[in-house]
Coordinates of C-alpha atoms in Angstrom, one line a residue:
X1439 CA -6.5 46.6 51.5
X1440 CA -3.8 43.9 52.1
X1441 CA -6.3 41.8 53.9
X1442 CA -8.8 42.2 51.0
X1443 CA -5.9 41.3 48.5
X1444 CA -5.1 38.2 50.3
X1445 CA -8.8 37.2 50.3
X1446 CA -8.9 37.9 46.5
X1447 CA -6.0 35.8 45.4
X1448 CA -7.5 32.8 47.7
X1449 CA -10.9 33.1 46.3
X1450 CA -9.7 33.1 42.6
X1451 CA -6.2 31.8 42.3
X1452 CA -6.7 31.0 38.8
X1453 CA -6.7 34.6 37.5
X1454 CA -3.2 34.9 38.9
X1455 CA -1.6 31.8 37.5
X1456 CA 0.0 33.8 34.6
X1457 CA 1.5 36.4 37.2
X1458 CA 2.7 33.6 39.5
X1459 CA 4.4 31.8 36.7
X1460 CA 6.1 35.0 35.4
X1461 CA 7.4 35.7 39.2
X1462 CA 8.3 32.2 39.5
X1463 CA 10.8 32.3 36.5
X1464 CA 11.9 35.8 37.1
X1465 CA 13.1 35.1 40.7
X1466 CA 14.6 31.8 39.8
X1467 CA 16.7 33.4 36.9
X1468 CA 17.6 36.4 39.2
X1469 CA 18.5 34.3 42.2
X1470 CA 20.4 31.7 39.9
X1471 CA 22.7 34.2 38.6
X1472 CA 23.2 36.4 41.5
X1473 CA 24.3 33.3 43.3
X1474 CA 27.2 33.5 41.4
X1475 CA 28.1 36.6 43.4
X1476 CA 28.0 34.5 46.7
X1477 CA 30.3 31.8 44.9
X1478 CA 32.7 34.6 43.7
X1479 CA 32.9 36.2 47.1
X1480 CA 33.9 33.1 49.0
X1481 CA 37.5 33.0 50.5
X1482 CA 40.2 31.2 48.2
X1483 CA 38.4 31.9 44.7
X1484 CA 41.1 33.0 42.3
X1485 CA 40.9 36.3 40.5
X1486 CA 40.2 35.1 37.1
X1487 CA 37.3 32.7 38.4
X1488 CA 35.9 35.8 40.5
X1489 CA 36.0 38.1 37.4
X1490 CA 34.2 35.2 35.3
X1491 CA 31.5 34.8 37.7
X1492 CA 31.0 38.3 38.7
X1493 CA 30.7 39.5 34.9
X1494 CA 28.1 36.4 34.4
X1495 CA 26.1 37.6 37.5
X1496 CA 26.2 41.4 36.5
X1497 CA 25.4 41.1 32.8
X1498 CA 22.8 38.3 32.9
X1499 CA 21.2 39.4 36.2
X1500 CA 20.7 43.0 34.8
X1501 CA 18.9 41.3 31.6
X1502 CA 17.0 39.2 34.1
X1503 CA 15.7 42.2 36.2
X1504 CA 14.3 43.8 33.1
X1505 CA 12.8 40.6 32.0
X1506 CA 11.2 40.1 35.2
X1507 CA 9.6 43.5 35.2
X1508 CA 8.5 43.1 31.4
X1509 CA 7.0 39.6 32.1
X1510 CA 5.2 40.4 35.3
X1511 CA 3.8 43.7 33.8
X1512 CA 2.5 41.9 30.6
X1513 CA 0.5 39.6 32.6
X1514 CA -0.8 42.1 35.2
X1515 CA -1.7 44.6 32.5
X1516 CA -4.0 41.9 30.9
X1517 CA -5.2 40.9 34.2
X1518 CA -6.3 44.4 35.3
X1519 CA -8.0 45.3 31.9
X1520 CA -10.0 42.1 32.1
X1521 CA -11.2 43.3 35.6
X1522 CA -12.2 46.8 34.5
X1523 CA -15.8 46.0 35.2
X1524 CA -15.1 44.7 38.7
X1525 CA -12.8 47.7 39.6
X1526 CA -15.5 50.0 38.5
X1527 CA -18.1 48.4 40.4
X1528 CA -15.7 48.9 43.5
X1529 CA -15.5 52.4 42.5
X1530 CA -19.3 52.8 42.6
X1531 CA -19.3 51.2 46.0
X1532 CA -17.3 54.0 47.4
X1533 CA -13.6 52.8 47.0
X1534 CA -11.3 55.4 46.0
X1535 CA -8.8 55.0 43.3
X1536 CA -5.8 54.8 45.9
X1537 CA -7.8 52.1 47.7
X1538 CA -8.0 50.1 44.5
X1539 CA -4.6 50.7 43.6
X1540 CA -3.3 49.4 47.0
X1541 CA -5.6 46.4 46.7
X1542 CA -4.3 45.3 43.2
X1543 CA -0.8 46.1 44.4
X1544 CA -1.3 43.9 47.5
X1545 CA -2.5 41.1 45.1
X1546 CA 0.7 41.4 43.1
X1547 CA 2.9 41.4 46.1
X1548 CA 1.2 38.4 47.5
X1549 CA 1.6 36.4 44.3
X1550 CA 5.2 37.5 44.0
X1551 CA 6.1 36.4 47.4
X1552 CA 4.6 32.7 46.7
X1553 CA 6.5 32.8 43.3
X1554 CA 9.9 34.0 44.7
X1555 CA 9.8 31.4 47.7
X1556 CA 9.0 28.6 45.1
X1557 CA 11.6 29.5 43.0
X1558 CA 14.6 29.0 45.7
X1559 CA 15.0 25.4 45.0
X1560 CA 15.2 25.5 41.2
X1561 CA 17.5 28.6 41.5
X1562 CA 19.9 26.6 43.6
X1563 CA 20.1 23.8 41.2
X1564 CA 20.3 26.2 38.1
X1565 CA 23.2 27.9 39.9
X1566 CA 25.1 24.9 40.5
X1567 CA 24.6 23.8 37.0
X1568 CA 26.0 27.3 35.6
X1569 CA 29.0 26.8 37.8
X1570 CA 29.5 23.4 36.4
X1571 CA 29.2 24.7 33.0
X1572 CA 31.8 27.5 33.5
X1573 CA 34.2 24.9 35.1
X1574 CA 33.8 22.5 32.1
X1575 CA 34.7 25.4 29.8
X1576 CA 37.8 26.2 31.7
X1577 CA 36.5 29.5 32.7
X1578 CA 36.4 28.9 36.4
X1579 CA 38.7 26.7 38.5
X1580 CA 37.6 23.3 39.5
X1581 CA 38.1 23.8 43.3
X1582 CA 35.6 26.6 43.5
X1583 CA 32.6 25.5 45.4
X1584 CA 29.1 26.7 44.7
X1585 CA 27.5 28.9 47.3
X1586 CA 23.7 30.1 47.4
X1587 CA 23.7 33.0 50.1
X1588 CA 22.3 36.4 50.9
X1589 CA 23.0 38.4 47.7
X1590 CA 21.1 35.6 45.4
X1591 CA 17.9 35.8 48.2
X1592 CA 17.8 39.4 48.7
X1593 CA 18.1 40.3 45.0
X1594 CA 15.6 37.7 44.1
X1595 CA 13.0 38.3 46.6
X1596 CA 13.7 42.2 46.3
X1597 CA 13.5 42.5 42.5
X1598 CA 10.7 40.2 42.0
X1599 CA 8.6 42.2 44.6
X1600 CA 9.4 45.6 43.4
X1601 CA 8.9 44.8 39.9
X1602 CA 5.6 43.1 40.8
X1603 CA 4.3 46.1 42.8
X1604 CA 5.5 48.6 40.3
X1605 CA 3.9 46.8 37.4
X1606 CA 0.6 46.3 39.2
X1607 CA 0.6 50.1 40.1
X1608 CA 1.2 51.0 36.6
X1609 CA -1.4 48.7 35.3
X1610 CA -4.2 49.8 37.6
X1611 CA -3.6 53.5 37.5
X1612 CA -4.7 53.6 34.0
X1613 CA -7.9 51.7 34.7
X1614 CA -8.9 53.4 37.9
X1615 CA -8.1 56.9 36.3
X1616 CA -9.7 55.8 33.0
X1617 CA -6.9 57.8 31.4
X1618 CA -5.0 57.2 28.2
X1619 CA -1.2 56.8 28.0
X1620 CA 1.0 59.8 27.4
X1621 CA 1.3 59.1 23.8
X1622 CA 3.7 61.9 23.3
X1623 CA 6.1 60.8 26.1
X1624 CA 6.2 57.3 24.7
X1625 CA 6.8 58.4 21.1
X1626 CA 9.6 60.4 22.2
X1627 CA 11.3 57.5 24.2
X1628 CA 10.7 55.2 21.1
X1629 CA 12.3 57.7 18.9
X1630 CA 15.2 58.2 21.2
X1631 CA 15.8 54.5 21.1
X1632 CA 15.7 54.1 17.5
X1633 CA 18.1 57.0 17.1
X1634 CA 20.5 55.8 19.7
X1635 CA 20.2 52.2 18.5
X1636 CA 21.1 53.3 14.8
X1637 CA 24.0 55.2 15.9
X1638 CA 25.1 52.3 18.1
X1639 CA 25.0 50.1 14.9
X1640 CA 26.7 52.6 13.0
X1641 CA 29.5 52.9 15.4
X1642 CA 30.6 49.4 14.4
X1643 CA 32.4 50.7 11.6
X1644 CA 34.7 52.6 14.0
X1645 CA 36.4 49.4 15.2
X1646 CA 38.7 47.0 13.6
X1647 CA 38.1 43.1 12.9
X1648 CA 40.4 42.2 15.8
X1649 CA 38.9 44.4 18.7
X1650 CA 37.5 42.3 21.5
X1651 CA 34.5 44.8 22.1
X1652 CA 33.5 44.7 18.2
X1653 CA 30.3 42.7 19.0
X1654 CA 29.1 45.3 21.9
X1655 CA 28.0 48.1 19.6
X1656 CA 25.9 46.2 17.0
X1657 CA 24.2 44.0 19.8
X1658 CA 23.4 47.1 21.8
X1659 CA 22.2 48.8 18.5
X1660 CA 20.1 45.9 17.6
X1661 CA 18.6 45.7 21.2
X1662 CA 17.8 49.7 21.2
X1663 CA 16.2 49.4 17.9
X1664 CA 13.9 46.5 18.9
X1665 CA 12.9 48.4 22.0
X1666 CA 12.1 51.6 19.8
X1667 CA 9.9 49.3 17.6
X1668 CA 8.3 47.8 20.4
X1669 CA 7.2 51.1 22.1
X1670 CA 5.7 52.0 18.7
X1671 CA 4.0 48.5 18.1
X1672 CA 0.3 49.9 18.2
X1673 CA 1.1 52.4 15.5
X1674 CA 3.0 49.9 13.7
X1675 CA 0.4 47.3 13.9
X1676 CA -2.3 49.9 12.8
X1677 CA -0.1 50.8 9.7
X1678 CA 0.3 47.4 8.6
X1679 CA -3.5 46.7 8.9
X1680 CA -4.3 49.6 6.6
X1681 CA -2.2 47.9 4.0
X1682 CA -3.1 44.5 4.3
X1683 CA -5.1 43.2 1.1
X1684 CA -7.0 40.5 2.8
X1685 CA -10.3 39.2 1.4
X1686 CA -13.0 36.9 2.6
X1687 CA -14.9 36.8 6.0
X1688 CA -12.0 35.6 8.2
X1689 CA -9.5 38.0 6.7
X1690 CA -11.7 41.0 7.2
X1691 CA -12.9 40.1 10.6
X1692 CA -9.2 39.6 11.8
X1693 CA -8.2 43.0 10.5
X1694 CA -11.5 44.6 12.1
X1695 CA -10.4 42.9 15.4
X1696 CA -6.8 43.6 15.4
X1697 CA -7.6 47.3 14.8
X1698 CA -10.1 47.6 17.6
X1699 CA -7.5 45.8 20.0
X1700 CA -4.2 47.2 18.8
X1701 CA -3.5 48.8 22.0
X1702 CA -4.3 45.8 24.0
X1703 CA -2.1 43.6 21.6
X1704 CA 1.0 45.6 22.3
X1705 CA 2.4 43.3 24.7
X1706 CA 2.3 40.4 22.2
X1707 CA 3.9 42.6 19.5
X1708 CA 6.5 43.6 22.1
X1709 CA 7.5 40.0 22.7
X1710 CA 7.9 39.1 19.1
X1711 CA 9.8 42.0 18.0
X1712 CA 12.4 41.7 21.0
X1713 CA 12.5 37.8 20.5
X1714 CA 13.4 38.0 16.9
X1715 CA 15.9 41.0 17.0
X1716 CA 17.9 39.9 20.1
X1717 CA 18.0 36.0 19.4
X1718 CA 18.6 36.5 15.7
X1719 CA 21.2 39.2 15.9
X1720 CA 23.2 37.7 18.9
X1721 CA 23.0 33.9 17.7
X1722 CA 24.2 35.2 14.1
X1723 CA 27.1 37.4 15.4
X1724 CA 28.3 34.7 17.7
X1725 CA 28.4 32.2 15.0
X1726 CA 30.2 34.4 12.7
X1727 CA 32.9 35.1 15.4
X1728 CA 33.3 31.6 16.1
X1729 CA 33.7 30.6 12.4
X1730 CA 36.3 33.8 12.1
X1731 CA 38.4 32.2 14.9
X1732 CA 38.3 28.9 13.9
X1733 CA 39.3 29.8 10.5
X1734 CA 42.1 31.8 11.8
X1735 CA 43.7 28.8 13.8
X1736 CA 43.7 30.7 16.9
X1737 CA 42.6 29.4 20.3
X1738 CA 39.6 31.4 22.3
X1739 CA 40.7 33.3 25.3
X1740 CA 38.8 33.1 28.5
X1741 CA 37.4 36.5 27.8
X1742 CA 36.1 35.2 24.5
X1743 CA 34.7 32.0 25.9
X1744 CA 33.0 34.1 28.6
X1745 CA 31.5 36.4 26.0
X1746 CA 30.3 33.3 24.1
X1747 CA 28.7 31.8 27.2
X1748 CA 27.0 35.2 28.2
X1749 CA 25.4 35.6 24.6
X1750 CA 24.0 32.0 24.4
X1751 CA 22.8 32.3 27.9
X1752 CA 21.2 35.8 27.5
X1753 CA 19.4 34.5 24.3
X1754 CA 18.1 31.3 26.1
X1755 CA 16.6 33.6 29.0
X1756 CA 15.2 35.8 26.6
X1757 CA 13.6 33.1 24.5
X1758 CA 12.1 31.4 27.8
X1759 CA 10.8 34.8 29.1
X1760 CA 9.4 35.9 25.7
X1761 CA 7.4 32.4 25.3
X1762 CA 6.1 32.7 28.8
X1763 CA 5.0 36.2 27.9
X1764 CA 3.4 35.4 24.7
X1765 CA 1.7 32.3 26.1
X1766 CA 0.3 34.3 29.0
X1767 CA -0.8 37.2 27.1
X1768 CA -2.5 35.2 24.3
X1769 CA -4.2 32.8 26.8
X1770 CA -5.6 35.5 28.9
X1771 CA -6.5 37.5 25.9
X1772 CA -8.1 34.6 23.9
X1773 CA -10.0 33.2 27.0
X1774 CA -11.4 36.8 27.7
X1775 CA -13.2 36.6 24.3
X1776 CA -15.4 33.7 25.2
X1777 CA -18.5 36.0 24.9
X1778 CA -17.4 37.4 21.7
X1779 CA -17.0 33.9 20.1
X1780 CA -20.2 32.9 21.6
X1781 CA -22.0 35.9 19.9
X1782 CA -20.3 35.0 16.5
X1783 CA -21.5 31.5 16.8
X1784 CA -25.1 32.6 17.6
X1785 CA -24.9 35.0 14.6
X1786 CA -24.2 31.8 12.3
X1787 CA -20.6 31.5 12.5
X1788 CA -19.0 27.8 12.9
X1789 CA -16.4 27.0 15.3
X1790 CA -14.1 26.5 12.1
X1791 CA -14.8 30.0 11.0
X1792 CA -13.9 31.4 14.4
X1793 CA -10.8 29.4 14.5
X1794 CA -10.0 30.9 11.0
X1795 CA -10.4 34.4 12.4
X1796 CA -8.1 33.7 15.2
X1797 CA -5.6 31.9 13.2
X1798 CA -5.5 35.0 10.6
X1799 CA -4.9 37.3 13.6
X1800 CA -2.2 35.1 14.7
X1801 CA -0.5 35.3 11.4
X1802 CA -0.8 39.0 11.0
X1803 CA 0.7 39.6 14.4
X1804 CA 3.5 37.1 13.7
X1805 CA 4.4 38.5 10.4
X1806 CA 4.4 42.0 11.9
X1807 CA 6.5 41.2 15.0
X1808 CA 9.1 39.2 12.9
X1809 CA 9.3 41.7 10.1
X1810 CA 10.3 44.6 12.6
X1811 CA 12.3 42.5 14.6
X1812 CA 14.2 41.4 11.6
X1813 CA 14.8 44.9 10.6
X1814 CA 16.2 45.7 13.9
X1815 CA 18.5 42.3 13.8
X1816 CA 19.9 43.3 10.4
X1817 CA 20.9 46.7 11.3
X1818 CA 23.3 45.0 13.8
X1819 CA 24.3 42.1 11.8
X1820 CA 25.1 43.7 8.8
X1821 CA 27.7 46.1 10.3
X1822 CA 29.2 43.6 12.3
X1823 CA 29.7 41.0 9.3
X1824 CA 31.2 43.8 7.1
X1825 CA 33.8 44.6 9.7
X1826 CA 34.7 41.2 10.8
X1827 CA 34.5 39.1 7.3
X1828 CA 33.9 41.6 4.7
X1829 CA 30.5 40.1 3.8
X1830 CA 27.4 42.1 3.9
X1831 CA 25.0 39.0 5.0
X1832 CA 26.6 36.1 6.7
X1833 CA 25.8 32.5 5.4
X1834 CA 24.6 31.8 9.1
X1835 CA 21.8 34.5 9.2
X1836 CA 19.2 32.5 7.1
X1837 CA 19.3 29.4 9.2
X1838 CA 19.4 31.3 12.4
X1839 CA 16.5 33.6 11.2
X1840 CA 14.3 30.6 10.0
X1841 CA 14.7 28.8 13.5
X1842 CA 13.6 32.1 15.2
X1843 CA 10.6 32.5 13.1
X1844 CA 9.6 28.8 13.5
X1845 CA 9.6 29.4 17.3
X1846 CA 7.7 32.7 17.0
X1847 CA 5.1 31.2 14.8
X1848 CA 4.7 28.1 16.6
X1849 CA 4.2 29.8 20.2
X1850 CA 1.8 32.3 18.6
X1851 CA -0.4 30.2 16.5
X1852 CA -0.3 27.4 18.8
X1853 CA -1.2 29.2 21.8
X1854 CA -3.9 31.4 20.3
X1855 CA -5.6 28.3 18.3
X1856 CA -5.1 26.1 21.2
X1857 CA -6.8 28.4 23.6
X1858 CA -9.7 29.3 21.1
X1859 CA -10.5 25.6 20.7
X1860 CA -10.8 25.0 24.3
X1861 CA -12.8 28.2 24.7
X1862 CA -15.2 27.0 22.0
X1863 CA -15.9 23.8 23.9
X1864 CA -18.5 26.0 26.1
X1865 CA -22.0 26.2 24.6
X1866 CA -22.6 29.6 22.7
X1867 CA -25.5 30.3 24.8
X1868 CA -23.5 29.7 28.1
X1869 CA -20.8 31.8 26.9
X1870 CA -23.1 34.8 26.1
X1871 CA -24.8 34.5 29.5
X1872 CA -23.5 37.0 32.0
X1873 CA -21.7 35.4 34.9
X1874 CA -23.4 34.7 38.2

């Protein structure tokens, strides 16, 4: 089955480009930050520099591991769903579910190997730039030299391969067995994340304004709340759709399509919710903290500088991954609708009307994701602002929130409409005709 997987990747490499990009970025981020462990482990590195490098590698490397899994999983899930007919044909030809699973996992491993190997060079450059950033900020001593060693290589390769294989196994298992997700277990995890996140945000009031760990409870609370909303994204989307007062052909058709594809669009909503919540909450709280320190006339300690660097770096990584996940998922999902668009045009719809439907769908998805992401962000920002500055809502919130909404809308609408416009270049008759 591994040989068959290798042949499949060679024969149709285009279908694996999204997965390859996710694996490449994931491996680059993991190796880039874990190389700081190699750097910190060298002889002659002072304790302060070693602690700074180790903390950055551990915290951001952990986030990177989760993001690799989610990014690869989102692209592989779309890929496997679009190949349902092909996989069903293999079953009818005598292939067992186990054989199909091994083939798809083998494909994912091949693609992950190529992506991880290609990411080695960029990871070295990124790791060197990170070290320079820490040295410029006075957090790492100037004599410390960069090292890219076995920790970076083994962690990057191992995490990327394991994440790709695990995501492929979970994705193909649903299709091969024709089974639905265990809604009860997923709902339990979602509610547990929501309760834990709310408790974490509420724990902020147990700290004083000068505690170094003040930002941790609201930040983790916002993250857990966004995870809970993300797990409930299909139900949340259906709830929003039942209350939308849209009129007109484009609005009615957009709502109808979204209701039918709510489960398949969960990956897009997950990305939007997580991006809005984590980026808005982290950037706002960091801005509030920096303003408070500046107003007090104090100088930031090394630990405070480390925290600020980590916060901004984590947000940057999340932003990149979310954009990649959104672009990959939207591109694959919209391209897959070529036949649907052709049928609509043969029924009398103009290309402009089809684009209107796609645009309405994008607006609904963006508004839904941004709304629940904002709720999660506010649950962290408000307690932090009250304890740190006695203000319920900081002045910085609106500017940060508008910037994050602009990014979400630009990526979602830009990718959806751009891909739909490209798909519509195919004549309607050719789009409806079965593939040879």
